[in-house]
Structures are given as C-alpha cells and as structure tokens.
Amino acid sequence: MLGVMDSFQATIDADGRIEPRDAMPEGYRKTLIRQIAQHAHSEIIGMQPEGNWISRAPSLRRKAILMAKVQDEAGHGLYLYAAAETLGVDRADLLDLLHAGKQKYSSIFNYPTLTWADIGAIGWLVDGAAIVNQVPLCRCSYGPYARAMVRVCKEESFHQRQGFEILHTLCNGTPAQKEMAQDALNRWWWPSLMMFGPPDASSTHSEQSMAWGIKRHSNDELRQRFVDMTVPQADVLGIRVPDDELTYDEATGRYSFTQPDFAELYEVVKGNGPCNQERLAHRVKAHEDGAWVREAAAAYAEKQAKKMQGSAA
Ligand SMILES: [Fe+2]
Ligand SMILES: [Fe+2]
C-alpha cells in the first residue's frame, strides 16, 4: 500500500497540483506559508512608496490610474493571505509576525520614491521584475497559490505598462523630464536586480523549493531574463541602464551585466535599508487605525450568525 507521502511525491513527479486537503510534508507546508506570507506582505507594504504620490500625481488621469494600481496591490495581498489560510494559518497571525519583524517583505519597498519618475520606474522595473518572478509561479505545485498568481500576473502586466507609459511620456518631454527619468532608472536599476534574491551559489531555500515544484527557475536565471527583457525597453525610452559592463552577446541573444551589490541586499533585508523603519511603523499604525473596522465586521458577522440561528430554530 502507498503511504500518504508517496502520493504527495507521485503528484509532484507527475507535475500535478497539491490541494489543501492533500497530505503534504511539514516542510512543504512551512515553506509555502513563509513564501506566500512574505509575498502577501510585499503586496501591501508595496502600496506605500506609490501611495505617497497619489496626492501629487501630475494630472487627474494619472491620479486615477495610480489609485487603481495601488488598489490592485491591496487586492493581491488579499488573494495571497487567503491562499496562505488554506494551509491552516490565520492572516491575523501572519500580520502580527510582519509587525513584529519576524516575517519579511520584499527589500525593494525599503527605497524612497523621490520624484514622479520613480512611480514610472517602479511600474516598469519593480512590477516588471515581479512578473518575471511570478509567471512561473502560475505553475507552482500548490494549487491555491498557482491560481492566485494567474490573476495577479494579468494585473501586474497592466502595472508594468502604466509605469513604462509614464517614463515614455517623460522621455519625450523636456530635457529636464528626460533627466528625471534617467535619474529614476539609475536609482532603481540595482535594487530591481536584487529582487531576484541572492546568487544561486548562496541561495539557501532554492534547491528544496525546486524539487517540490514551488520554484521553477533559479534566481540567476530569472535575473538574466529580466535584464534581457528590460534593456531593449530602455533603448526604446532612450535612457541608459547604469551599467558600463552591459554587453549583448549575439550568439546567445543574452546580455552580460554587472551583478548588484548583494552586501547592500543583505543589509536591507536585515532592516537597515533607507525606509525599513518608516514602512513598518506606517503599516503598524494603519493596522491599529483599522481596528474599529475589524471589530465592526466581527460584530456584524456575529449578529448575522445569530439571526440565521434564530430563523433556523
Ligand atoms: Fe502586485
Ligand atoms: Fe503590481
């Protein structure tokens, strides 16, 4: 007779999907909770650097688009917390862990948004990197996570285009506007490359995640894909990727490029980035300010449940 873990392995080997009620190794469950929670936290913390510009967007059209984009990120957080809950955790506990600094979010959101061009750069580069990371997750072995990613990726593709369009407008504007776009690319390029995580040689979780079908490509492979996709887009914009070593290899059709400073990545992950404290403090305050909404929703749910009981009796 097959053991329960044999059926898990058979599903993984056949490239099938693991569903919430299926047996799974504890390590698989824990890895997914950690990854999905970190992903969910990134979506909601990621609302901050852009939310910062909603009131200063240069036109009503830009404001409406940016509000829709930031709202989408809240929605991504929602799908992902719901996906994590299928693994037997409670989102309230995950938020507590985030607020206590015990769970992480993407290091990229610890950088400041200094100019309007940064909003373009975030959409183009950060959402662009998110797409490269997340498209393979649509085939992740855990069903609820994979399905959440399908919808998330469609929306990320809109986000990437809106960012590119902001920069395209600036790059075809005055010299000062183009300069602003170049400055944003200079500052966001390296942190964007860091979004793919440490180099393969020093990536601690990768191997097991690949064996479990959670991760489909290595960090370095995804980083390479991002560079290959993005450099020609910078050419269209007429701005320059700030890498003197960047060269195109005709034979492979790929770019060779300078690796980002991973020491900086480790510092930001440890909590020492330019905005770590500000982001977390803002998140905790938003959570506390929203306590009355959660209490009201719980009271309403309780009242509804009593009504249902009353009518059933
Ligand atoms: Fe998102
Ligand atoms: Fe996005």
Coordinates of C-alpha atoms and ligand atoms in Angstrom, one line a residue:
M1 CA 0.0 0.0 0.0
L2 CA 1.2 3.5 -0.8
G3 CA 1.9 5.8 2.2
V4 CA 0.4 9.3 2.2
M5 CA 3.8 10.9 1.4
D6 CA 4.2 8.6 -1.6
S7 CA 1.0 10.0 -3.0
F8 CA 2.4 13.5 -2.4
Q9 CA 5.6 12.6 -4.2
A10 CA 3.7 10.9 -7.1
T11 CA 1.7 14.1 -7.6
I12 CA 4.8 16.2 -7.6
D13 CA 6.6 13.8 -10.0
A14 CA 3.6 13.9 -12.4
D15 CA 3.6 17.8 -12.3
G16 CA 0.1 17.7 -10.7
R17 CA -1.2 20.1 -8.1
I18 CA -1.3 19.7 -4.4
E19 CA -4.6 20.9 -2.9
P20 CA -5.3 22.0 0.7
R21 CA -6.8 18.7 1.9
D22 CA -3.9 16.6 0.4
A23 CA -1.2 15.1 2.6
M24 CA 2.0 17.1 2.4
P25 CA 5.3 17.1 4.2
E26 CA 5.5 19.6 7.1
G27 CA 8.5 21.3 5.4
Y28 CA 6.5 21.8 2.2
R29 CA 3.6 23.4 4.2
K30 CA 6.0 25.6 6.2
T31 CA 7.9 26.7 3.1
L32 CA 4.7 27.7 1.4
I33 CA 3.4 29.6 4.4
R34 CA 6.7 31.5 4.6
Q35 CA 6.8 32.3 0.9
I36 CA 3.1 33.2 0.5
A37 CA 3.1 35.3 3.6
Q38 CA 6.2 37.2 2.5
H39 CA 4.6 37.7 -0.9
A40 CA 1.3 39.0 0.7
H41 CA 3.2 41.3 3.0
S42 CA 5.2 42.7 0.0
E43 CA 1.9 43.5 -1.8
I44 CA 0.5 45.6 1.0
I45 CA 3.8 47.2 2.1
G46 CA 4.4 47.9 -1.6
M47 CA 1.3 50.2 -1.6
Q48 CA 3.3 52.8 0.5
P49 CA 6.0 54.1 -1.8
E50 CA 3.4 54.7 -4.6
G51 CA 0.6 55.7 -2.3
N52 CA 2.9 58.5 -1.3
W53 CA 2.4 60.0 -4.8
I54 CA -1.4 59.8 -5.2
S55 CA -2.0 63.3 -3.9
R56 CA 0.9 64.6 -6.1
A57 CA 0.2 62.9 -9.4
P58 CA 0.6 65.4 -12.2
S59 CA -3.0 65.1 -13.7
L60 CA -6.4 63.7 -12.8
R61 CA -5.8 60.8 -15.3
R62 CA -2.5 59.9 -13.7
K63 CA -4.1 60.1 -10.2
A64 CA -7.0 57.7 -11.3
I65 CA -4.6 55.2 -12.8
L66 CA -2.3 55.3 -9.8
M67 CA -5.1 54.8 -7.4
A68 CA -6.3 51.8 -9.4
K69 CA -2.8 50.4 -9.4
V70 CA -2.3 50.8 -5.6
Q71 CA -5.8 49.3 -5.0
D72 CA -4.8 46.3 -7.2
E73 CA -1.8 45.7 -4.8
A74 CA -4.2 45.6 -1.9
G75 CA -6.2 43.0 -3.8
H76 CA -3.1 40.9 -4.4
G77 CA -2.4 41.0 -0.7
L78 CA -6.0 39.7 -0.1
Y79 CA -5.7 36.8 -2.6
L80 CA -2.4 35.8 -1.1
Y81 CA -3.5 35.9 2.6
A82 CA -6.5 33.8 1.5
A83 CA -4.1 31.3 -0.2
A84 CA -2.0 31.2 2.9
E85 CA -5.0 30.4 5.0
T86 CA -5.7 27.3 3.0
L87 CA -2.5 26.0 4.7
G88 CA -4.1 26.3 8.2
V89 CA -2.8 29.7 9.3
D90 CA -4.7 32.8 10.2
R91 CA -4.0 36.1 8.4
A92 CA -4.2 37.9 11.8
D93 CA -1.2 35.9 13.0
L94 CA 0.7 36.5 9.8
L95 CA 0.2 40.2 10.2
D96 CA 1.4 40.1 13.8
L97 CA 4.5 38.3 12.6
L98 CA 5.1 41.1 10.0
H99 CA 4.6 43.8 12.5
A100 CA 7.0 42.1 14.9
G101 CA 9.6 42.0 12.2
K102 CA 9.5 38.2 12.2
Q103 CA 8.3 37.8 8.7
K104 CA 9.9 39.7 5.8
Y105 CA 8.6 41.6 2.7
S106 CA 10.5 42.4 -0.5
S107 CA 13.6 44.5 0.1
I108 CA 12.7 46.8 -2.8
F109 CA 10.0 48.6 -0.9
N110 CA 12.5 50.0 1.5
Y111 CA 13.7 52.5 -1.0
P112 CA 12.2 56.0 -1.2
T113 CA 10.2 57.5 -4.1
L114 CA 11.8 60.9 -4.6
T115 CA 10.3 62.1 -7.9
W116 CA 7.3 61.4 -10.1
A117 CA 9.6 59.5 -12.4
D118 CA 10.1 57.0 -9.6
I119 CA 6.4 56.0 -10.0
G120 CA 7.2 55.2 -13.6
A121 CA 10.3 53.3 -12.7
I122 CA 8.5 51.2 -10.1
G123 CA 5.8 50.2 -12.5
W124 CA 8.3 49.4 -15.3
L125 CA 11.1 47.8 -13.3
V126 CA 9.6 46.6 -10.0
D127 CA 6.3 45.3 -11.4
G128 CA 8.3 44.1 -14.4
A129 CA 10.6 42.0 -12.1
A130 CA 7.5 40.8 -10.2
I131 CA 6.1 39.5 -13.5
V132 CA 9.4 37.6 -14.3
N133 CA 9.3 36.1 -10.8
Q134 CA 5.6 35.3 -10.7
V135 CA 4.7 34.0 -14.2
P136 CA 6.5 30.6 -13.3
L137 CA 4.6 30.6 -10.0
C138 CA 1.4 30.2 -12.1
R139 CA 2.7 26.6 -12.4
C140 CA 3.6 26.2 -8.8
S141 CA 2.8 22.8 -7.4
Y142 CA 0.4 24.2 -4.7
G143 CA -2.9 24.8 -6.4
P144 CA -4.3 27.8 -4.4
Y145 CA -1.1 29.7 -4.8
A146 CA -0.8 28.9 -8.5
R147 CA -4.3 30.0 -9.2
A148 CA -3.9 33.3 -7.3
M149 CA -0.9 34.0 -9.4
V150 CA -2.8 33.8 -12.7
R151 CA -4.9 36.8 -11.8
V152 CA -2.1 38.6 -10.1
C153 CA 0.1 38.3 -13.2
K154 CA -2.6 39.8 -15.5
E155 CA -2.8 42.8 -13.3
E156 CA 1.0 43.1 -13.0
S157 CA 1.2 43.3 -16.7
F158 CA -1.1 46.4 -16.6
H159 CA 1.1 47.9 -13.9
Q160 CA 4.2 47.4 -15.9
R161 CA 2.7 49.1 -18.9
Q162 CA 1.5 52.1 -16.9
G163 CA 5.0 52.6 -15.5
F164 CA 6.5 52.3 -18.9
E165 CA 4.0 54.8 -20.2
I166 CA 4.8 57.4 -17.5
L167 CA 8.5 57.1 -18.4
H168 CA 7.7 57.2 -22.1
T169 CA 5.9 60.5 -21.7
L170 CA 8.8 62.0 -19.6
C171 CA 11.4 60.8 -22.1
N172 CA 9.6 62.5 -24.9
G173 CA 9.1 65.7 -22.8
T174 CA 11.5 68.4 -21.9
P175 CA 15.2 67.7 -21.3
A176 CA 14.6 68.1 -17.5
Q177 CA 11.8 65.5 -17.6
K178 CA 14.1 63.1 -19.5
E179 CA 16.8 63.7 -17.0
M180 CA 14.3 62.8 -14.2
A181 CA 13.5 59.5 -15.9
Q182 CA 17.2 58.7 -16.3
D183 CA 17.8 59.5 -12.6
A184 CA 15.0 57.2 -11.6
L185 CA 16.5 54.4 -13.7
N186 CA 19.9 55.0 -12.2
R187 CA 18.5 54.6 -8.7
W188 CA 16.0 51.7 -9.3
W189 CA 18.1 49.5 -11.6
W190 CA 20.3 47.9 -8.9
P191 CA 17.6 47.3 -6.3
S192 CA 15.4 45.8 -9.0
L193 CA 18.2 43.3 -9.9
M194 CA 18.3 42.4 -6.1
M195 CA 14.6 41.5 -6.2
F196 CA 15.5 38.1 -7.6
G197 CA 17.4 37.2 -4.4
P198 CA 20.9 36.2 -3.7
P199 CA 23.1 34.5 -6.4
D200 CA 22.3 30.7 -6.8
A201 CA 25.6 29.7 -5.1
S202 CA 24.4 31.3 -1.9
S203 CA 20.6 30.8 -2.1
T204 CA 19.6 28.8 0.9
H205 CA 16.0 27.8 0.1
S206 CA 16.2 27.3 -3.7
E207 CA 17.1 23.6 -4.1
Q208 CA 14.4 22.1 -2.0
S209 CA 11.8 24.6 -3.4
M210 CA 12.8 23.5 -6.9
A211 CA 12.5 19.8 -6.0
W212 CA 9.0 20.5 -4.6
G213 CA 7.9 22.3 -7.8
I214 CA 7.3 25.6 -5.8
K215 CA 10.1 27.3 -7.6
R216 CA 10.7 26.6 -11.3
H217 CA 13.8 28.6 -12.2
S218 CA 16.9 29.7 -10.3
N219 CA 17.4 33.3 -9.0
D220 CA 20.2 33.9 -11.5
E221 CA 18.2 32.6 -14.4
L222 CA 15.2 34.9 -13.6
R223 CA 17.6 37.8 -13.1
Q224 CA 19.0 37.2 -16.6
R225 CA 15.5 37.0 -18.1
F226 CA 14.7 40.3 -16.5
V227 CA 17.8 42.0 -17.9
D228 CA 17.2 40.5 -21.4
M229 CA 13.6 41.8 -21.3
T230 CA 14.3 45.2 -19.9
V231 CA 17.4 46.5 -21.7
P232 CA 15.7 46.8 -25.1
Q233 CA 12.8 48.7 -23.4
A234 CA 15.3 51.2 -22.0
D235 CA 16.6 51.6 -25.6
V236 CA 13.0 52.5 -26.7
L237 CA 12.8 55.0 -24.0
G238 CA 16.2 56.5 -24.9
I239 CA 17.6 56.2 -21.4
R240 CA 20.7 54.2 -20.4
V241 CA 20.9 51.3 -18.0
P242 CA 23.6 52.4 -15.5
D243 CA 26.0 49.5 -16.1
D244 CA 29.2 50.1 -18.0
E245 CA 29.8 46.4 -18.5
L246 CA 26.5 45.7 -20.1
T247 CA 27.1 43.9 -23.5
Y248 CA 24.9 42.0 -25.8
D249 CA 26.0 38.5 -26.9
E250 CA 24.9 37.9 -30.5
A251 CA 25.5 34.2 -30.2
T252 CA 23.3 33.6 -27.1
G253 CA 20.9 36.5 -27.6
R254 CA 21.5 37.4 -24.0
Y255 CA 23.1 40.4 -22.2
S256 CA 26.1 40.0 -19.8
F257 CA 25.8 42.5 -17.0
T258 CA 27.2 43.5 -13.6
Q259 CA 25.7 41.8 -10.6
P260 CA 24.2 44.1 -8.0
D261 CA 25.9 44.7 -4.6
F262 CA 24.5 41.8 -2.6
A263 CA 26.0 43.2 0.6
E264 CA 23.5 46.0 0.2
L265 CA 20.7 43.5 -0.2
Y266 CA 21.6 41.7 3.0
E267 CA 21.7 45.0 4.9
V268 CA 18.3 46.0 3.6
V269 CA 16.9 42.5 4.5
K270 CA 18.4 42.9 8.0
G271 CA 16.3 46.0 8.4
N272 CA 19.0 48.7 7.6
G273 CA 17.6 50.0 4.3
P274 CA 16.7 53.7 3.8
C275 CA 13.0 53.2 4.7
N276 CA 12.6 50.0 6.7
Q277 CA 11.6 51.6 9.9
E278 CA 9.3 54.1 8.3
R279 CA 7.5 51.4 6.2
L280 CA 6.9 49.1 9.2
A281 CA 5.8 52.0 11.5
H282 CA 3.3 53.2 8.9
R283 CA 2.0 49.6 8.5
V284 CA 1.5 49.1 12.2
K285 CA -0.3 52.5 12.5
A286 CA -2.6 51.6 9.6
H287 CA -3.4 48.3 11.3
E288 CA -4.1 50.0 14.6
D289 CA -6.2 52.7 13.0
G290 CA -8.2 50.0 11.2
A291 CA -9.0 48.1 14.5
W292 CA -12.6 49.6 14.6
V293 CA -13.3 48.3 11.1
R294 CA -12.3 44.7 12.1
E295 CA -14.3 45.0 15.3
A296 CA -17.4 46.2 13.5
A297 CA -17.1 43.5 10.8
A298 CA -16.8 40.8 13.5
A299 CA -19.8 42.2 15.5
Y300 CA -21.8 42.3 12.3
A301 CA -20.9 38.7 11.4
E302 CA -21.9 37.6 14.9
K303 CA -25.2 39.4 14.6
Q304 CA -25.9 37.8 11.2
A305 CA -25.0 34.3 12.6
K306 CA -27.5 34.8 15.5
K307 CA -30.2 35.8 13.0
M308 CA -29.5 32.7 11.0
Q309 CA -29.7 30.6 14.1
G310 CA -33.0 32.3 15.1
S311 CA -34.6 31.6 11.7
A312 CA -33.4 28.0 11.7
A313 CA -34.9 27.3 15.1
Ligands
FE1 FE 1.1 43.1 -7.0
FE2 FE 1.9 45.5 -9.3

